Coordinates of C-alpha atoms and ligand atoms in Angstrom, one line a residue:
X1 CA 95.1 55.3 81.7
X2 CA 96.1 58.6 83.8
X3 CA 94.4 60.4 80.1
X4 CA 91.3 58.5 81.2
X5 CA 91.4 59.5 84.7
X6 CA 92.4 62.6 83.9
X7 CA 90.1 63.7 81.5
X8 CA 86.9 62.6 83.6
X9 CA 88.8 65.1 86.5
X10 CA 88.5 68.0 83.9
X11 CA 85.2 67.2 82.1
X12 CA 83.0 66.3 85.6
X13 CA 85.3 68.2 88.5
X14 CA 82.8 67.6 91.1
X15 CA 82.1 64.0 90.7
X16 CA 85.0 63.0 93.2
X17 CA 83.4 59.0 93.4
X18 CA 82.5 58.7 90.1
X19 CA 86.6 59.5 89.5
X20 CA 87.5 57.1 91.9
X21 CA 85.3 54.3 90.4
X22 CA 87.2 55.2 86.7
X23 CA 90.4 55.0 88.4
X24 CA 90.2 51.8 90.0
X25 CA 88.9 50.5 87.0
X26 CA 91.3 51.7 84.6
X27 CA 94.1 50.6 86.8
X28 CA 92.9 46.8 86.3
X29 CA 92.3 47.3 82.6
X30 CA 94.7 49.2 81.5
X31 CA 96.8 46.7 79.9
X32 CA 94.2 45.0 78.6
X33 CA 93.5 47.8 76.6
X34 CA 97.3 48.3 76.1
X35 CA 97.5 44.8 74.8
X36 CA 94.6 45.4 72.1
X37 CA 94.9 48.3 69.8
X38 CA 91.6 47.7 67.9
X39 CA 90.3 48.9 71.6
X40 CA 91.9 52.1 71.1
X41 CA 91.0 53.1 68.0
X42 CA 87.3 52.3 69.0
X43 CA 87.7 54.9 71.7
X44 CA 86.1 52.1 74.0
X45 CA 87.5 53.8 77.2
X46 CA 85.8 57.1 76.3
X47 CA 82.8 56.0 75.1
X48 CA 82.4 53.8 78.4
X49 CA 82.7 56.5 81.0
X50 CA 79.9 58.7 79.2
X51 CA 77.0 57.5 80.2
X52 CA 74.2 56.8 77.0
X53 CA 71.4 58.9 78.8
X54 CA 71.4 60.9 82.2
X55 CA 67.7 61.9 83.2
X56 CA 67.4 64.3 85.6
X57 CA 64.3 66.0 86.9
X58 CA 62.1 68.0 89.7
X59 CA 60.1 66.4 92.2
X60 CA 57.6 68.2 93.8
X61 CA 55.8 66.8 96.5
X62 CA 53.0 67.5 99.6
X63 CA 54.4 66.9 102.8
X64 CA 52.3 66.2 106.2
X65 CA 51.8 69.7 107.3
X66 CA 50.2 70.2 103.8
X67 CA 53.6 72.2 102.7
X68 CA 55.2 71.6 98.9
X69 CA 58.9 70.0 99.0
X70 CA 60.8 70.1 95.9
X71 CA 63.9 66.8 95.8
X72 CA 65.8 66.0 92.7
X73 CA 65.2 62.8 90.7
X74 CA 68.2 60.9 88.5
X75 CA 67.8 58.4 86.1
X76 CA 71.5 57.3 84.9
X77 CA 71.2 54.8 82.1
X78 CA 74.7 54.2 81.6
X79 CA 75.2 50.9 79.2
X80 CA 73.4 48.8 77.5
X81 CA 75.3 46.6 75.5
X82 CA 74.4 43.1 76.7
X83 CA 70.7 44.3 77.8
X84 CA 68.5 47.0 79.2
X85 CA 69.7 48.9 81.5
X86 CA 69.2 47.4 85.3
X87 CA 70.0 49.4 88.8
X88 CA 68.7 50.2 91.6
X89 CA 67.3 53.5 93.0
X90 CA 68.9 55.1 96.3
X91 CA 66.8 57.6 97.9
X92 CA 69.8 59.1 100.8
X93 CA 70.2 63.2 101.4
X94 CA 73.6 62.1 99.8
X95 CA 72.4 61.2 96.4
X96 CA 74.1 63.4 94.0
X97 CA 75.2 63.3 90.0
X98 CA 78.9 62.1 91.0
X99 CA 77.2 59.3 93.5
X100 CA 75.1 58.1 91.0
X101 CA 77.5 57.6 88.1
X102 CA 79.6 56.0 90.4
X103 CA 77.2 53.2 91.1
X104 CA 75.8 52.7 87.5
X105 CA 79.6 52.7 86.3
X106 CA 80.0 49.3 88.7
X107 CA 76.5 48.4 87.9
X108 CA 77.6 47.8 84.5
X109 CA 80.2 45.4 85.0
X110 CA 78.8 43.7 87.9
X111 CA 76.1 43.2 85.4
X112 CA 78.4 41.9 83.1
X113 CA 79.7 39.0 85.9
X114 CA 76.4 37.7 86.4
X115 CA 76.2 35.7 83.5
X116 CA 72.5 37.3 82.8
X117 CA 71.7 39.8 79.6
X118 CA 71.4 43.0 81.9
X119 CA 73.1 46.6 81.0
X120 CA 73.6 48.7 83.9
X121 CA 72.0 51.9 85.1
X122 CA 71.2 53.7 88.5
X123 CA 68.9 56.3 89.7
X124 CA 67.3 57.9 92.9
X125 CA 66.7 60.9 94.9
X126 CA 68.5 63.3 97.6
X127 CA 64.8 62.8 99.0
X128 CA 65.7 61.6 103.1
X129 CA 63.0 58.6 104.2
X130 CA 64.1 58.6 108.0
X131 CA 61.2 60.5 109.9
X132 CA 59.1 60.4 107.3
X133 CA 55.4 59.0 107.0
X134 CA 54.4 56.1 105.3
X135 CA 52.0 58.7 103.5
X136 CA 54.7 60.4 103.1
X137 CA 56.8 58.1 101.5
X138 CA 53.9 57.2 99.4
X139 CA 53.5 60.3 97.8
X140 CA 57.1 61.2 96.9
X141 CA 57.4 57.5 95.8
X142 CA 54.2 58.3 93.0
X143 CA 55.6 62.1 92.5
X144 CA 59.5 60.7 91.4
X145 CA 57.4 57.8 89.3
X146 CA 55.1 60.4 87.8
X147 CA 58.2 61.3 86.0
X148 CA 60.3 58.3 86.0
X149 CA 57.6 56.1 84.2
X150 CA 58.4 57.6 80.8
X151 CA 61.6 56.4 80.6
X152 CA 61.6 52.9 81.7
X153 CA 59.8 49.4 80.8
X154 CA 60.5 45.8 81.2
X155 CA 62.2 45.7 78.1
X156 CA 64.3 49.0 78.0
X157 CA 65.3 50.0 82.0
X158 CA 64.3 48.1 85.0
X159 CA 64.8 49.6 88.6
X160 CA 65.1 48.0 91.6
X161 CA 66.4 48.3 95.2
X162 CA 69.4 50.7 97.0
X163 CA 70.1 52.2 100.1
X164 CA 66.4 53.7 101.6
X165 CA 64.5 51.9 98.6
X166 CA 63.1 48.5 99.8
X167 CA 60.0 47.0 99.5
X168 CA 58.0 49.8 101.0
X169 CA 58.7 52.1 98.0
X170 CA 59.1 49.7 95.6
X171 CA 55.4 48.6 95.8
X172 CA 54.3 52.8 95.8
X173 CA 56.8 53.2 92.8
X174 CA 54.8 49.6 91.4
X175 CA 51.7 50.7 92.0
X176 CA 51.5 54.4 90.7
X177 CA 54.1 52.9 87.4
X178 CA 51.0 51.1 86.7
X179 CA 48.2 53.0 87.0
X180 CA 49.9 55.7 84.4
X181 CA 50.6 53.1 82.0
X182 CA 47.9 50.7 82.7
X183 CA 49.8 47.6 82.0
X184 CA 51.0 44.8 84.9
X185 CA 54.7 44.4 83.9
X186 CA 58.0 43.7 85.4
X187 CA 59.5 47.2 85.6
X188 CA 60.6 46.9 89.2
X189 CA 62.3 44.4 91.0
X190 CA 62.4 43.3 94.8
X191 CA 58.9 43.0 94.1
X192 CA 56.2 41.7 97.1
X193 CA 56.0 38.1 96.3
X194 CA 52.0 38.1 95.8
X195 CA 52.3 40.8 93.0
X196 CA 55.4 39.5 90.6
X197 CA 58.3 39.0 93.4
X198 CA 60.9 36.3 93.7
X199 CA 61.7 34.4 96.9
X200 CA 65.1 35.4 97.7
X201 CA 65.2 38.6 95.9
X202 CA 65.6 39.9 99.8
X203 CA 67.9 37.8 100.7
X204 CA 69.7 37.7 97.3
X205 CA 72.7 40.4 98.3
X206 CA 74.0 38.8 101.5
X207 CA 73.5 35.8 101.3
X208 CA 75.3 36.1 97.8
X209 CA 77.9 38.1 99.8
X210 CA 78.7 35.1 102.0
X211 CA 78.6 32.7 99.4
X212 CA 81.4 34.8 97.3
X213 CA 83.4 34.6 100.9
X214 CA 82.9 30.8 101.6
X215 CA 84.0 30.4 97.5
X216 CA 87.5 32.4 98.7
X217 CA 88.2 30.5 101.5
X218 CA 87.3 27.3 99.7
X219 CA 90.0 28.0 97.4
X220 CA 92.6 28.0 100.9
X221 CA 90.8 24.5 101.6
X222 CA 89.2 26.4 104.3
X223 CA 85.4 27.4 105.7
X224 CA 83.2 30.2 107.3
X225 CA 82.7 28.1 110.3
X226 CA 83.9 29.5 113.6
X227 CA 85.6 32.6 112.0
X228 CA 84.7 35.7 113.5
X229 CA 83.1 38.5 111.1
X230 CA 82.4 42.1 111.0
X231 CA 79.8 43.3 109.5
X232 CA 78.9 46.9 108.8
X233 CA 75.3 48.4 108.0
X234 CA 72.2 46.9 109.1
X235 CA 69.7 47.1 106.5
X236 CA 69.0 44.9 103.5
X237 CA 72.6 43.7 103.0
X238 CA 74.2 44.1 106.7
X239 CA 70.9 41.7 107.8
X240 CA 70.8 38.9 105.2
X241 CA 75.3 38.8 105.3
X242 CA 75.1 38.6 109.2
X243 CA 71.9 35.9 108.6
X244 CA 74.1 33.6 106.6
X245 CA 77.1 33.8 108.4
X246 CA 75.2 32.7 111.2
X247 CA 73.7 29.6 109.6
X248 CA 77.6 28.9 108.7
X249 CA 78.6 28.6 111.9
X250 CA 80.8 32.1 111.9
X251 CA 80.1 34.8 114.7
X252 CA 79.0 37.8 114.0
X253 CA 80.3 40.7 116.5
X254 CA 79.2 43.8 115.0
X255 CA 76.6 46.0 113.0
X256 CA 75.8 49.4 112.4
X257 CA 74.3 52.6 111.3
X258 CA 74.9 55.8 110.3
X259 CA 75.2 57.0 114.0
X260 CA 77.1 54.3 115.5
X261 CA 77.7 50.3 115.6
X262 CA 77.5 47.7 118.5
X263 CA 80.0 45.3 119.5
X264 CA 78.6 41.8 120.9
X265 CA 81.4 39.8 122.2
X266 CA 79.8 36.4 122.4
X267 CA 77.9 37.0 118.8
X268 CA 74.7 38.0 117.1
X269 CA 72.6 35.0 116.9
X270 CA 69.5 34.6 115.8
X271 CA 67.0 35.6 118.4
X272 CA 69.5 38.9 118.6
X273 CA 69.1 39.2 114.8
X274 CA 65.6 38.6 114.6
X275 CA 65.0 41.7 117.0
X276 CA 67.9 43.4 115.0
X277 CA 64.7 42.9 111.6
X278 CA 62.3 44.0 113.5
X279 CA 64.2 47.2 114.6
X280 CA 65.1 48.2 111.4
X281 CA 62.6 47.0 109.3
X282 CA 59.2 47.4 111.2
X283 CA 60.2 50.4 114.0
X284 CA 62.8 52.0 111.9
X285 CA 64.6 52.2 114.8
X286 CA 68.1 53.4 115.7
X287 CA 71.2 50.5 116.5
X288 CA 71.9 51.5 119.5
X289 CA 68.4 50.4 121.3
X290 CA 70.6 47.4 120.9
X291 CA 72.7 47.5 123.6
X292 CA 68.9 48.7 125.8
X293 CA 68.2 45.2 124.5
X294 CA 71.2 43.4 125.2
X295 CA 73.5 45.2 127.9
X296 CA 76.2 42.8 127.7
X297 CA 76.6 44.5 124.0
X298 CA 79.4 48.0 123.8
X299 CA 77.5 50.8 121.6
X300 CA 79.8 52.9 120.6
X301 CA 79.2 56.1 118.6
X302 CA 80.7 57.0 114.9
X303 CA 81.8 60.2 114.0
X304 CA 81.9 60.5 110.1
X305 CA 85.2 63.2 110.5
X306 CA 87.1 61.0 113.0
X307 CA 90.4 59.2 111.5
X308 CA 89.1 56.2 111.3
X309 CA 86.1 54.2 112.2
X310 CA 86.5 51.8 115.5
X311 CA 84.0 49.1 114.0
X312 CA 86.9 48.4 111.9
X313 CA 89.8 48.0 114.7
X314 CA 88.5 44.5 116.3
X315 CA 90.3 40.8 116.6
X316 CA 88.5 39.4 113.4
X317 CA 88.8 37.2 110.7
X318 CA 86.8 38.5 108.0
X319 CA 85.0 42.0 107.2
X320 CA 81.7 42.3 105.3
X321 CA 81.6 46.2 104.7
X322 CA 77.7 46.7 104.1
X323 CA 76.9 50.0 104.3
X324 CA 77.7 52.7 102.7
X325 CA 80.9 53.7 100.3
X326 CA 84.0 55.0 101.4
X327 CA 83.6 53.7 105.0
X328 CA 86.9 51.5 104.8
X329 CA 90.1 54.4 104.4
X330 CA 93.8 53.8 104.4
X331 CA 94.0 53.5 108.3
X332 CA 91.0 51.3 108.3
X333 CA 92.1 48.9 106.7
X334 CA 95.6 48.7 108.3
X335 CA 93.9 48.4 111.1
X336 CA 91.9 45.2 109.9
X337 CA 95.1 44.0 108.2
X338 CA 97.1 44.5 111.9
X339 CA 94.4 43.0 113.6
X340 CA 94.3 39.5 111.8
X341 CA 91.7 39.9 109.5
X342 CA 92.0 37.7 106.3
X343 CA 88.8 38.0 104.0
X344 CA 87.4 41.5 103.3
X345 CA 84.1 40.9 101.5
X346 CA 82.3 43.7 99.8
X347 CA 78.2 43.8 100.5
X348 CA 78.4 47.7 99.8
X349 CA 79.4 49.3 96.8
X350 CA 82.9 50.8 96.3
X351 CA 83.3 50.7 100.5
X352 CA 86.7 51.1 100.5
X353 CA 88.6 53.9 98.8
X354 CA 91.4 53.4 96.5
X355 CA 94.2 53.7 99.1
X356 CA 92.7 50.9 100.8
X357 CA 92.8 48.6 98.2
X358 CA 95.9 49.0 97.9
X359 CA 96.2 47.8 101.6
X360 CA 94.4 44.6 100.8
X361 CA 96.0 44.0 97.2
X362 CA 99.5 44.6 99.4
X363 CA 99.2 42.2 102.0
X364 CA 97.6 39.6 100.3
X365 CA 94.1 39.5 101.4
X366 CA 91.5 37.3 100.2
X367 CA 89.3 40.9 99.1
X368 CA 86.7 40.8 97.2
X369 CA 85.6 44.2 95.5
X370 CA 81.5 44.6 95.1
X371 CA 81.2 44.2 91.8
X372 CA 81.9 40.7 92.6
X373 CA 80.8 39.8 95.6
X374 CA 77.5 41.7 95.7
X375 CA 76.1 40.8 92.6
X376 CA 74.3 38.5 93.9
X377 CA 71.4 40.9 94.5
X378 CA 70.8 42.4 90.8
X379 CA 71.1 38.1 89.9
X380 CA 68.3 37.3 91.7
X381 CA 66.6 40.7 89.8
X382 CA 67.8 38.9 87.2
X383 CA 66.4 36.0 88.0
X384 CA 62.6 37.7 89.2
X385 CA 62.7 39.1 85.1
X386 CA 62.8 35.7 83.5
X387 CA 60.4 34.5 86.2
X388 CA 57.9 37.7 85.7
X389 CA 58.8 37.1 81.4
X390 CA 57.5 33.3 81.9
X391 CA 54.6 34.5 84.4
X392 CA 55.5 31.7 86.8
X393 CA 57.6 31.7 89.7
X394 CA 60.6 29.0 90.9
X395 CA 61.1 27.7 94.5
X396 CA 62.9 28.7 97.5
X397 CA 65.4 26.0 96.2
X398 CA 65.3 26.9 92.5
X399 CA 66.7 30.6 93.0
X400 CA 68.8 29.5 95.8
X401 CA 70.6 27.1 93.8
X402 CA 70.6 29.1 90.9
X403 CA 72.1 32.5 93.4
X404 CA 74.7 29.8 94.0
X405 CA 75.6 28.7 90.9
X406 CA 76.1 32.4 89.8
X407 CA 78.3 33.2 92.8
X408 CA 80.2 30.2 92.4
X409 CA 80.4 31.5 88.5
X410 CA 81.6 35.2 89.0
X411 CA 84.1 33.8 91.4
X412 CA 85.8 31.5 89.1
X413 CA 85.5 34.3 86.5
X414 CA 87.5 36.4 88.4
X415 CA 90.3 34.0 89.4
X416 CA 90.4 32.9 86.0
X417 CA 90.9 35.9 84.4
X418 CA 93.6 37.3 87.0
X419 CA 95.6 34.6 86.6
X420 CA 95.1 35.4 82.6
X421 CA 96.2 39.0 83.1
X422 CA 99.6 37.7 85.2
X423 CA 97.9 39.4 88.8
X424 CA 96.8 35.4 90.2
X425 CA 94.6 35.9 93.3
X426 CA 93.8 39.6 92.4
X427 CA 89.7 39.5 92.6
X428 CA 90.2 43.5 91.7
X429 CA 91.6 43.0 87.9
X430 CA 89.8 39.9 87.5
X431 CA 86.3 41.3 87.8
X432 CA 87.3 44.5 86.1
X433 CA 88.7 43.0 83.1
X434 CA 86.1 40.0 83.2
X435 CA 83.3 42.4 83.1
X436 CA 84.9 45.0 80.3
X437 CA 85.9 42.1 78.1
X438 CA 82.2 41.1 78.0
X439 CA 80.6 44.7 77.6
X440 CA 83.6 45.6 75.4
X441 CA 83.0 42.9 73.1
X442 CA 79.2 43.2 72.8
X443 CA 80.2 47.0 72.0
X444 CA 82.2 46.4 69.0
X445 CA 79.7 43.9 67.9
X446 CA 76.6 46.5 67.8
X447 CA 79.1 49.4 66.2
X448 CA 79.6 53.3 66.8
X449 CA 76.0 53.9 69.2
Ligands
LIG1 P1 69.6 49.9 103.4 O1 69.0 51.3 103.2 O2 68.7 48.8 103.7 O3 70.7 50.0 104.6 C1 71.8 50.9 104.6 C2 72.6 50.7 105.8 O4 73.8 51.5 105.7 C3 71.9 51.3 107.0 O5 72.3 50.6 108.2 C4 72.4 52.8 107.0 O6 72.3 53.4 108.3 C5 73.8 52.6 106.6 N1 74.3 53.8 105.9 C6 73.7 54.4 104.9 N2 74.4 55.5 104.5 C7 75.4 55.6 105.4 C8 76.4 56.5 105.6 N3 76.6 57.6 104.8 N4 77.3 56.2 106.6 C9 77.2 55.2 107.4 N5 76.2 54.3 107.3 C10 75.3 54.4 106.3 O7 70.6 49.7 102.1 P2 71.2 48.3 101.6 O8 71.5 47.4 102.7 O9 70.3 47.9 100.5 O10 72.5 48.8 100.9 C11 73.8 48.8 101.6 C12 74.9 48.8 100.6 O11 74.8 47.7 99.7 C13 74.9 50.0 99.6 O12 76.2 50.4 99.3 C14 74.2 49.5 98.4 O13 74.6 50.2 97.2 C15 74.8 48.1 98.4 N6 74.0 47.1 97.6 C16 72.7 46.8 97.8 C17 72.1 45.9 97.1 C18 70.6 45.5 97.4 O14 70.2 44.5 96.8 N7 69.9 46.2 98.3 C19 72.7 45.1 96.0 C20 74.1 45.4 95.9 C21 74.7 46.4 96.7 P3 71.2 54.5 108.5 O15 70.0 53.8 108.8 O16 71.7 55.3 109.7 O17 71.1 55.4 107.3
LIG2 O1 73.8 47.8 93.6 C1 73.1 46.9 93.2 O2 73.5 45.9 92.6 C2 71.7 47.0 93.6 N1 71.3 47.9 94.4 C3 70.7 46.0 93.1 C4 70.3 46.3 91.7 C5 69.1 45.5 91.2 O3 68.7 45.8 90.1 O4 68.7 44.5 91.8

């Protein structure tokens, strides 16, 4: 394992999250791959971190004042073993090589959990939406798919969704995908349900989120109701997570941005989150117009370099970090462990860092890494392909109940394969080695590629 870890340190020296997704990973799998020899000698750890293909290229495009921007565009198809490669896009000033690999590294197992033929891949842009205009947007959206086009298709890579891509860009990235190929395919998902789209596709994350959570507890004998929740973010994920919860019966006491998060004692309900929606979604507004709203509320601000973040040191019973990564370090989550809280439920992608897993996996907390629990998002992708494949499209019901089945599915996965690995309870080795047995085997099927 540490020649693993440490030879990604040495090859890629700047990728610091894309190290700290290896590392994780090979700390759950490294016995499996102890255990199997034939593993070895197929060099499966080495061929898995390098990526198959990593497109990256320029993209130019006119701002407002009539003044030419230049932003990067990334393409990482990292797997494709048990289907084409499937990810999201992320358009954040943060978006970098390392970042990216990260997230298409996780994609692929997540993938791999969902029961559905899907390899795993990731892409996006350092390119900023916040201030922009929706002209703007528009034309970087057709400017990144003026060279993105050439390397995807419904059959070969399939983007979708990520932090700053939602169904805004995804119908500019549709619409100009189409016109240089002039065909009506499902390339994208999170598509607008009049033009290929799913129902549920935008709830698919958090409410798949909860679901994994109310699975957990179910297996104490116990339910979401009356539990009191954190949540972090409040965009796609943060929304739909605090939206389910609340139809549970839990309360809901905080959400966030990058700027700061709000505390609401008695709990977000729905009138609060409706206005929440709106906010983010159709003013692209800031949180903290939250508390101008409701003044019983406590805003408080973040700052990224403080020790730790205060969101995280509340009375609570359960955490849904949905945000960003990283925003869960060692003090963190002592502080949620010290202050009562028993599930921590990952919306976001790789949100805690390694030393607070540890924290979890050390006190026995029912923690479920993303992989896992927010799967349920590229699912219902999943689910929008087979739907766009058969040009027809299920109910409300139908991808519900199938988002449920899936949940319910990855869940068991996971318990059933830590308790084969001797770590019962562990949701971190039993979605790593779940996922790698799957792609590992579909690997050594297909041969040296
Ligand atoms: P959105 O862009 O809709 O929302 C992101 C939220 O996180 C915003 O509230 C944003 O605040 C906050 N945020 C972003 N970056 C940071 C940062 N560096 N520090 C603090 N807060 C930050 O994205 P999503 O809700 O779609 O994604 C949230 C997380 O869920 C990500 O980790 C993503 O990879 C993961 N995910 C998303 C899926 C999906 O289907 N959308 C599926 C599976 C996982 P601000 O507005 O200030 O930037
Ligand atoms: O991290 C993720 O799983 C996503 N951003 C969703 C990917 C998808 O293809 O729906």
């Amino acid at each position: 394992m540490t020649d693993i870890v440490e030879y990604v340190r040495i090859k890629d020296p700047n990728e610091r999250e894309f190290h700290q997704a290896v590392r994780e990973f090979m700390e759950s799998v490294s016995p499996v791959l102890e255990q199997n020899p034939e593993y070895r000698k197929a060099k499966i750890a080495e061929r898995l971190i390098e990526p198959e293909r990593v497109i990256m290229f320029r993209v130019p495009w006119i701002d407002d004042k009539g003044e030419i921007q230049v932003n990067r565009g990334f393409r990482i198809e990292m797997n494709s073993a048990i289907g084409p490669y499937k990810g999201g896009l992320r358009f954040h000033p943060s978006v970098n090589l390392g970042i990216l690999k990260f997230l298409a590294f996780e994609q692929v197992f997540k993938n791999a959990l969902t029961t559905l033929p899907m390899g795993g891949g990731k892409g996006g842009s350092d390119f900023d939406p916040k201030g922009k205009s929706d002209n703007e947007v528009m034309r970087f959206c057709q400017a990144f798919m003026a060279e993105l086009f050439r390397h995807i298709g419904a059959d070969t890579d399939i983007p979708a969704g990520d932090i700053g891509v939602g169904a805004r860009e995804i119908g500019y990235l549709f619409g100009m995908y189409k016109k240089l190929r002039n065909e009506f395919t499902g390339v994208l998902t999170g598509k607008s349900l009049s033009w290929g789209g799913s129902l549920m596709r935008p709830e698919a994350t958090g409410y798949g989120s909860v679901y994994f959570a109310a699975e957990m507890l179910g297996s104490q004998n116990q339910t979401l109701e009356g539990k009191v929740c954190l949540v972090s973010g409040s965009g796609n994920v943060a929304q739909f997570t605090a939206e389910k919860l609340i139809d549970l019966g839990a309360k809901v006491v905080t959400l966030s941005d990058s700027s700061g998060y709000i505390f609401d004692e008695a709990g977000i309900d729905r009138e609060k989150l409706s206005f929440i929606k709106r906010l983010k979604n159709v003013r692209r507004g800031r949180i903290s117009e939250y508390k101008e709203k409701y003044p019983e509320s406590v805003y408080t601000p973040i700052n990224p370099g403080s020790e730790f973040n205060p969101l995280w040191n509340h009375k609570a019973d359960c955490a849904f970090p949905s945000a960003t990564q990283n925003e869960i370090n060692e003090k963190d989550a002592q502080n949620l462990v010290s202050n009562g809280v028993k599930v921590v439920c990952e919306g976001a992608n790789m949100p805690t860092t390694l030393e607070g897993v540890h924290i979890f996996l050390n006190n026995n907390i029912l923690y479920a890494p993303g992989k896992a629990a927010n799967a349920g998002g590229v699912s219902v992708s999943g689910l929008e392909m087979t739907q766009n494949s058969m040009r027809l499209s299920w109910t409300h019901e139908e991808v519900d109940n199938r988002l449920r089945i899936i949940m319910k599915s990855i869940h068991k996965t996971c318990l059933d394969a830590a308790e084969q690995y001797g770590t019962p309870g562990n949701y971190v080795n039993g979605a790593n080695i779940a996922g790698f047995l799957k792609v590992v085997n579909a690997m050594l099927d297909q041969g040296v590629v």
